[in-house]
Short mmCIF file of C-alpha atoms and ligand atoms in Angstrom, two decimals:
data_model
loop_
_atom_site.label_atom_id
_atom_site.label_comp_id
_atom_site.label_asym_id
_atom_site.label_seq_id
_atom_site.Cartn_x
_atom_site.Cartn_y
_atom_site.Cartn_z
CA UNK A 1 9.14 7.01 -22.05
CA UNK A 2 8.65 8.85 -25.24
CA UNK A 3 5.83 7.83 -27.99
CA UNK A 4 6.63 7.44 -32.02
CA UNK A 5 6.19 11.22 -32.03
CA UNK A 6 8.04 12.45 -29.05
CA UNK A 7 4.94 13.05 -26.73
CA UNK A 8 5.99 11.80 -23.04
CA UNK A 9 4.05 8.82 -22.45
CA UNK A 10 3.43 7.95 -18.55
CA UNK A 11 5.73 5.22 -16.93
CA UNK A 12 2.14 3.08 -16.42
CA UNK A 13 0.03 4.07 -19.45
CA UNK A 14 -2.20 1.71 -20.50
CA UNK A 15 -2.36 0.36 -16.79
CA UNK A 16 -5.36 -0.21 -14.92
CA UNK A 17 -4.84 -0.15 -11.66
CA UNK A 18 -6.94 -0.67 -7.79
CA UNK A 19 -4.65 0.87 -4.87
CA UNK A 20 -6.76 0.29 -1.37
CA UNK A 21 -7.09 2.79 1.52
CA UNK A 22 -6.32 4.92 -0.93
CA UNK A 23 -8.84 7.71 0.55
CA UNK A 24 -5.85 9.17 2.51
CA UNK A 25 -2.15 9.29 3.14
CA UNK A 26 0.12 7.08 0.82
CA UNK A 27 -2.70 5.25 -1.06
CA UNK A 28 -3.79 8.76 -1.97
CA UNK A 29 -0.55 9.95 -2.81
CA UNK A 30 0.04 6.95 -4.97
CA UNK A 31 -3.10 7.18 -6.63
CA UNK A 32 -2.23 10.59 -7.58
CA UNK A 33 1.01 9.47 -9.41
CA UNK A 34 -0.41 6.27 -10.86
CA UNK A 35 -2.46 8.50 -12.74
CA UNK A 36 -0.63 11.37 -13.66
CA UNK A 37 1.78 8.52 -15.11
CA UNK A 38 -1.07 7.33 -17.51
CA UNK A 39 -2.75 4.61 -15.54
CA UNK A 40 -6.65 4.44 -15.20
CA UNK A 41 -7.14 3.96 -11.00
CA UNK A 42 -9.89 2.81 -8.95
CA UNK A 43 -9.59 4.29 -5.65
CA UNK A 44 -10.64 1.46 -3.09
CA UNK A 45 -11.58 2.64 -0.35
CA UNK A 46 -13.94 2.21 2.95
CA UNK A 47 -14.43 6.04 3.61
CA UNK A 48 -16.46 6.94 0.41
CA UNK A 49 -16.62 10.56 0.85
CA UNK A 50 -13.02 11.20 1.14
CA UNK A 51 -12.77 8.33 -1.73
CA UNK A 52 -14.95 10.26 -3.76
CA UNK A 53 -13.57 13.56 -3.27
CA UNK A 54 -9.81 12.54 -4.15
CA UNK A 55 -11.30 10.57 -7.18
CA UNK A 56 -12.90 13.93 -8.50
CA UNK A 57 -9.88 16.36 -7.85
CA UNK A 58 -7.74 13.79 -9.56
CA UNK A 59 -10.20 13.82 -12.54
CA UNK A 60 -10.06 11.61 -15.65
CA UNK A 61 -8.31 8.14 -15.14
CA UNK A 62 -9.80 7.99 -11.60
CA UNK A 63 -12.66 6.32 -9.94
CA UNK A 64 -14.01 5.49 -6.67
CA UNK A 65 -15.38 2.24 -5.33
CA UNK A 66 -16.34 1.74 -1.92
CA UNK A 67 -14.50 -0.84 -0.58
CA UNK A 68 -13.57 -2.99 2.81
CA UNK A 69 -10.57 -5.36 2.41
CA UNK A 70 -11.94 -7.34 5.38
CA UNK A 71 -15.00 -8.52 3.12
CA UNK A 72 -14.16 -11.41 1.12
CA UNK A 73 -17.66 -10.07 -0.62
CA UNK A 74 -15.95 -7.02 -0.97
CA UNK A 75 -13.38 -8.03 -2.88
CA UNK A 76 -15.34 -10.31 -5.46
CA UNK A 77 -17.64 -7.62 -6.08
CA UNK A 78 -14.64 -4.44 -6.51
CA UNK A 79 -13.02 -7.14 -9.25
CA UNK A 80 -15.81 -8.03 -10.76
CA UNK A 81 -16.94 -4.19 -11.46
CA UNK A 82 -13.21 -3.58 -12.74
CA UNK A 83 -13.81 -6.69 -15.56
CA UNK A 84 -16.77 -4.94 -16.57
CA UNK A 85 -15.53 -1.86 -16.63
CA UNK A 86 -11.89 -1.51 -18.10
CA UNK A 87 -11.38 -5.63 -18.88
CA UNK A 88 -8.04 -5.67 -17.23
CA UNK A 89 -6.26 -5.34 -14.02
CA UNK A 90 -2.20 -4.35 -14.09
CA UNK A 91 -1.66 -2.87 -10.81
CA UNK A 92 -2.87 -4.36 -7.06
CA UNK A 93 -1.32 -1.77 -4.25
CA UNK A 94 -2.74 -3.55 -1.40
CA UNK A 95 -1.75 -0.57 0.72
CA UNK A 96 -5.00 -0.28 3.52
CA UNK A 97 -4.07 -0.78 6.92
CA UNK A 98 -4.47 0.30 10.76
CA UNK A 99 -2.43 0.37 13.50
CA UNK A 100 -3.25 1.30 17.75
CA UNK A 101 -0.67 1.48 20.19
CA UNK A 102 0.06 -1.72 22.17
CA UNK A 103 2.22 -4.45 23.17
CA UNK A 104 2.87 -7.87 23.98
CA UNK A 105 0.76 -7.68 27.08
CA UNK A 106 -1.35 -4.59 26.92
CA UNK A 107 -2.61 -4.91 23.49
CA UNK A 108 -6.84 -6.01 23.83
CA UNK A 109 -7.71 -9.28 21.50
CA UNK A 110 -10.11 -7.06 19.23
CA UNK A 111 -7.46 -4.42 18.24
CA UNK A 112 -4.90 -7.36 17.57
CA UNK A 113 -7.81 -9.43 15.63
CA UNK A 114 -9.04 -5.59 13.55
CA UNK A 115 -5.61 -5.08 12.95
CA UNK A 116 -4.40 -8.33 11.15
CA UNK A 117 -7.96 -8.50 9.51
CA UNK A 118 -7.52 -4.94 7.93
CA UNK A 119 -3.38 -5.23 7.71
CA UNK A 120 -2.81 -9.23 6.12
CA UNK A 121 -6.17 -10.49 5.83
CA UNK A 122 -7.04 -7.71 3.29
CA UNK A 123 -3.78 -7.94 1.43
CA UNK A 124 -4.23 -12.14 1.61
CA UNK A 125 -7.89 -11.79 -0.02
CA UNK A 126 -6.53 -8.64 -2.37
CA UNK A 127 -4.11 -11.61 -3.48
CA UNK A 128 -6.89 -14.55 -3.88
CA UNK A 129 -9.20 -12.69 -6.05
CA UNK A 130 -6.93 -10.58 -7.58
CA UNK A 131 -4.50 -12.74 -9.50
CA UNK A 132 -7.10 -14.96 -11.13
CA UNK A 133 -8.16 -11.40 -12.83
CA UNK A 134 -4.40 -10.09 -13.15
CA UNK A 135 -2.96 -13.57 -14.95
CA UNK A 136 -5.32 -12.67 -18.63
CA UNK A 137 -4.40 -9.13 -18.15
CA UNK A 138 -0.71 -9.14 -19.33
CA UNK A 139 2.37 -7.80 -17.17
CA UNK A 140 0.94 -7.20 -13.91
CA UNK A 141 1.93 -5.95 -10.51
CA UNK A 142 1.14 -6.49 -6.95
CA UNK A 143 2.67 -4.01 -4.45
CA UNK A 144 2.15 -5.04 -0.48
CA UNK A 145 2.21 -1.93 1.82
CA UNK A 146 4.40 -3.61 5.05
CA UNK A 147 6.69 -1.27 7.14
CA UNK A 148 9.65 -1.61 8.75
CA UNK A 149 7.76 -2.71 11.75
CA UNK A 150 8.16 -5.80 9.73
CA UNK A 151 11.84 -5.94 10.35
CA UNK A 152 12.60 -4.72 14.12
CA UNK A 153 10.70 -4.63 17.39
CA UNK A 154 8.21 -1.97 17.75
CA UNK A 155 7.54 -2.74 20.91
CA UNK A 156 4.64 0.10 21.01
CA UNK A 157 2.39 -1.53 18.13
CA UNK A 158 2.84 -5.62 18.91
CA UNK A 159 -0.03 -6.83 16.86
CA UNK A 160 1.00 -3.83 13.42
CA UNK A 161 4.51 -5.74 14.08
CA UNK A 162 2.81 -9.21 13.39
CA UNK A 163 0.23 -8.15 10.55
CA UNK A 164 3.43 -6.58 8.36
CA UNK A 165 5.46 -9.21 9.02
CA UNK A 166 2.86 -11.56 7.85
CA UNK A 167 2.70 -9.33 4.97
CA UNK A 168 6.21 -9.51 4.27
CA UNK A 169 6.45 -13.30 4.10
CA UNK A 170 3.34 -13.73 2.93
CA UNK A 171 4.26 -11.68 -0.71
CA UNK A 172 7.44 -13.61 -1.35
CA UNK A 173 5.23 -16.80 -1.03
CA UNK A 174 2.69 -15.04 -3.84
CA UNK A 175 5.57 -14.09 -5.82
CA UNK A 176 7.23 -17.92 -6.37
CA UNK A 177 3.73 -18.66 -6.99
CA UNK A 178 3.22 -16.70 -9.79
CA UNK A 179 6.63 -17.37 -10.84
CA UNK A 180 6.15 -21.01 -11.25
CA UNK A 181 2.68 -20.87 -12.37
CA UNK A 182 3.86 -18.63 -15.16
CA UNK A 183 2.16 -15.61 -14.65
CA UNK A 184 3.64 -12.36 -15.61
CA UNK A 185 2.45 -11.00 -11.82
CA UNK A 186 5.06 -9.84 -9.95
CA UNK A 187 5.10 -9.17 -6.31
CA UNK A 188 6.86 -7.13 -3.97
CA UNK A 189 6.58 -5.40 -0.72
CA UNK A 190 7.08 -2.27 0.78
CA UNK A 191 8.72 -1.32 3.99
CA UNK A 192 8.37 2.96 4.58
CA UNK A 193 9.26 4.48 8.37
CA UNK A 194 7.32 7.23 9.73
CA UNK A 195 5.96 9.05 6.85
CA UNK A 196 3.54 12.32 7.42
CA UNK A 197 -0.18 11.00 7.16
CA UNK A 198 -3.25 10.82 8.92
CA UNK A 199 -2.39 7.63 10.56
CA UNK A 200 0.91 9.17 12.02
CA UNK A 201 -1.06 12.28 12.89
CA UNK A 202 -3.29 10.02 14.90
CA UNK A 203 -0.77 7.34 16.48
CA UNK A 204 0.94 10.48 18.06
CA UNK A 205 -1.70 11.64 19.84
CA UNK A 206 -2.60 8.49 20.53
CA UNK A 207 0.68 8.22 22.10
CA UNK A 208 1.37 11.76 23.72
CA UNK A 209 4.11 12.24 21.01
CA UNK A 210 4.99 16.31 20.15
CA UNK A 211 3.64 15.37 16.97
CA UNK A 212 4.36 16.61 13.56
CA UNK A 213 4.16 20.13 14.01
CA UNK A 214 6.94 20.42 16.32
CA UNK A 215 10.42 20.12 16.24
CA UNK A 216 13.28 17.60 17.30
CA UNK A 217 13.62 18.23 21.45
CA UNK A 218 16.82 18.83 23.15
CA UNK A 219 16.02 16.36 26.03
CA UNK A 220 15.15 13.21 25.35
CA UNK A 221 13.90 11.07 22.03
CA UNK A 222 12.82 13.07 19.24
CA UNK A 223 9.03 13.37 18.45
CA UNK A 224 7.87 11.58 15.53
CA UNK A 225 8.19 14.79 13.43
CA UNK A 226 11.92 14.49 13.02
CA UNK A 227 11.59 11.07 12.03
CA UNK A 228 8.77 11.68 8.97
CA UNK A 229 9.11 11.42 5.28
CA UNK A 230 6.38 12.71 2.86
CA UNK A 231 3.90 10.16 1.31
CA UNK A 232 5.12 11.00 -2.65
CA UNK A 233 9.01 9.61 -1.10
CA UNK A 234 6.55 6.47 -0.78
CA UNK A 235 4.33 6.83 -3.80
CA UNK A 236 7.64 6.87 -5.97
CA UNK A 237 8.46 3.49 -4.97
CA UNK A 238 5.02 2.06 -5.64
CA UNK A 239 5.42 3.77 -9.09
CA UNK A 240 8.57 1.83 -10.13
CA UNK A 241 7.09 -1.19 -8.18
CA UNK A 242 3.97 -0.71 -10.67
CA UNK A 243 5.18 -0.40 -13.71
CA UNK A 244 7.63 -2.78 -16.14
CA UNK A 245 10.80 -1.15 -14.95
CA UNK A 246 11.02 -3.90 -12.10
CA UNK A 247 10.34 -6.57 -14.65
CA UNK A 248 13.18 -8.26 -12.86
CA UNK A 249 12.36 -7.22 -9.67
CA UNK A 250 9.89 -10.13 -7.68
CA UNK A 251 9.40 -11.22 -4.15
CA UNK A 252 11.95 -8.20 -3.18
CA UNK A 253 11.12 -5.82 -0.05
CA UNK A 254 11.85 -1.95 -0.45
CA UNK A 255 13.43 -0.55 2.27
CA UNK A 256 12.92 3.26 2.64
CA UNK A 257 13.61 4.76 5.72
CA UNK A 258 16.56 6.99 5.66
CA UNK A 259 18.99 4.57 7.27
CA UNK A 260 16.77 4.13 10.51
CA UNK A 261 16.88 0.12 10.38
CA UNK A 262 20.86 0.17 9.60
CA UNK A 263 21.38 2.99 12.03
CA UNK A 264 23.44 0.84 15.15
CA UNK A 265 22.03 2.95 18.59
CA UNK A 266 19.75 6.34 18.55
CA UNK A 267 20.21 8.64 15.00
CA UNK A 268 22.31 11.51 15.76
N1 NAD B 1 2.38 6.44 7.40
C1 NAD B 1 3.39 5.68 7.79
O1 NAD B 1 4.31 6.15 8.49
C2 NAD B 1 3.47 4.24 7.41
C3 NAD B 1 4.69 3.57 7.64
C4 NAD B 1 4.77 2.22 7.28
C5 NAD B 1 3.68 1.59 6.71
N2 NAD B 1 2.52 2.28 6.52
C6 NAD B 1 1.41 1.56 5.92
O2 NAD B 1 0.96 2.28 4.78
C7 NAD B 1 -0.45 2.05 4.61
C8 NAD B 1 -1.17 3.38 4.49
O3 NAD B 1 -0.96 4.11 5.70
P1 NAD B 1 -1.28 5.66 5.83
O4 NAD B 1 -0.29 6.20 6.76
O5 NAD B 1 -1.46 6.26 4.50
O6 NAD B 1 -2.70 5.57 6.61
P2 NAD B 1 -4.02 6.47 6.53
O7 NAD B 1 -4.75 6.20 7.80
O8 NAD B 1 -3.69 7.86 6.15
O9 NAD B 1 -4.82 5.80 5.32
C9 NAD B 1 -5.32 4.50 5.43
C10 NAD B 1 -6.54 4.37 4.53
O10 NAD B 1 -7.00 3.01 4.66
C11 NAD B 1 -8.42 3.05 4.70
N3 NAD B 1 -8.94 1.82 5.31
C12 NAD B 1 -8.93 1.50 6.64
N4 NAD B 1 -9.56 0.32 6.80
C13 NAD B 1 -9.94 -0.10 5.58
C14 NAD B 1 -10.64 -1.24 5.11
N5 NAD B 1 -11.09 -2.19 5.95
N6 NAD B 1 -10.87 -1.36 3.78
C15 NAD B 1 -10.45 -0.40 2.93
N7 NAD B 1 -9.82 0.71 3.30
C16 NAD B 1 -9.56 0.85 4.62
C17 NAD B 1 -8.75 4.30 5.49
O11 NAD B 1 -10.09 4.73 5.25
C18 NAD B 1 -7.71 5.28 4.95
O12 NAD B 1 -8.20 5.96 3.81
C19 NAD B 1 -0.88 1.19 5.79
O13 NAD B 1 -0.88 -0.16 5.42
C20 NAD B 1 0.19 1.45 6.81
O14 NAD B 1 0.31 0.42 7.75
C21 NAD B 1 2.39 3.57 6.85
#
């Protein structure tokens, strides 16, 4: 997109934008491109020093606010700041979430109740309070980070299967909302494999997986590593998502795994 003279102008100028967890991993990564594509972005974030330190390498057009997505509080007080502050809000990547290793029977009550608080009930109050603010602020965006764990059995992480499956359904119900209220919010969800980030990093410990440093094994399934795509193949998506490009596109789910859910057995 090209301005009266010729200068590029980004594919979300103008924008103002809040993308959650967005201290690390694909929140960061789509931070990063929401920004170098001309929209101001408020970093939401619990972990304020990593927050802050992405913020200020990102420079102008991003802030930090400390923020939990648990905390209905939270959120009231992150949305008012960004009406004070920039008037508007275009973009809602409600993209924090956690996951542990467990399933059907081993997983403990607390992880499964952190995990759906953090995973769906952040993304349901990121909804609630962010709409009323996002229906005055012309065409608007809401981008749901789910997984494919939404769409097969991972037997190894019962309770992250529920909470992005929740997540799934629960944006297509936001989406005829807005529809038939007659808001210009759109909203869609996303649905990434293994991509390399901190939380991958961690769930293969966690799990005794090679890891990402090593390579595919002869014997047996491959680690995690040969199964990992890069947070920007993610941050793309939330890009296009973002901005009026997918003016038609509403209550859809992005698939983008490199084939592994229409893959019939193991991936050669
Ligand atoms: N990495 C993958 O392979 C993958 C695949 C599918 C879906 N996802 C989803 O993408 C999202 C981002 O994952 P990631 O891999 O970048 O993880 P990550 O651990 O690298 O980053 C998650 C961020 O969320 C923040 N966070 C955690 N709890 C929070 C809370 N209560 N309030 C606000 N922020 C909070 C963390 O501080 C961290 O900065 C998650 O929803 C995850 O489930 C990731």
């Amino acid at each position: 997109m090209s301005d009266a003279r010729g200068n590029r102008a980004g594919r979300v100028a103008g924008k103002v934008a809040v993308v959650t967890g967005a201290a690390s991993g694909l929140g960061a990564a789509s931070a990063r491109l929401l920004t170098e594509e001309g929209a101001t972005v408020v970093i939401a974030d619990v972990n304020a020093n990593a927050g802050r330190r992405l913020a200020d390498s990102t420079g102008q057009g991003c802030v930090f606010i400390e923020h939990d997505v648990t905390q209905e509080t939270s959120w009231s007080s992150l949305l008012n700041q960004v009406r004070e502050r920039f008037g508007k809000l275009n973009i809602l990547v409600n993209n924090a979430g956690i996951v542990t290793p467990g399933d059907a029977e081993s997983t403990e009550v607390a992880d499964y109740q952190r995990i759906m608080a953090v995973s769906m009930d952040g993304v349901f109050l990121g909804c609630k309070y962010g709409i009323p603010l996002m229906k005055n602020s012309g065409p608007s965006s809401i981008v749901n980070m789910s997984s494919i764990a939404a769409l097969v059995g991972e037997s190894v992480v019962a309770a992250y299967c529920a909470a992005k499956g929740a997540v799934r359904a629960y944006t297509k119900a936001v989406a005829v909302h807005c529809s038939r209220s007659g808001y210009e919010i759109r909203c869609n969800s996303i649905h990434p494999s293994g991509i390399d980030t901190p939380m991958v990093r961690g769930f293969a410990e966690a799990i005794g997986d090679a890891g990402p440093t090593s390579g595919p094994s002869a014997d047996g399934p491959a680690p995690i590593s040969s199964r990992l795509g890069e947070p920007r193949d993610i941050a793309y998506a939330v890009l296009y998502l973002a901005s009026d490009e997918s003016k038609f596109t509403n209550g859809a789910e992005l698939v983008i795994d490199n084939t592994i859910t229409v893959t019939a057995g193991v991936v050669p």
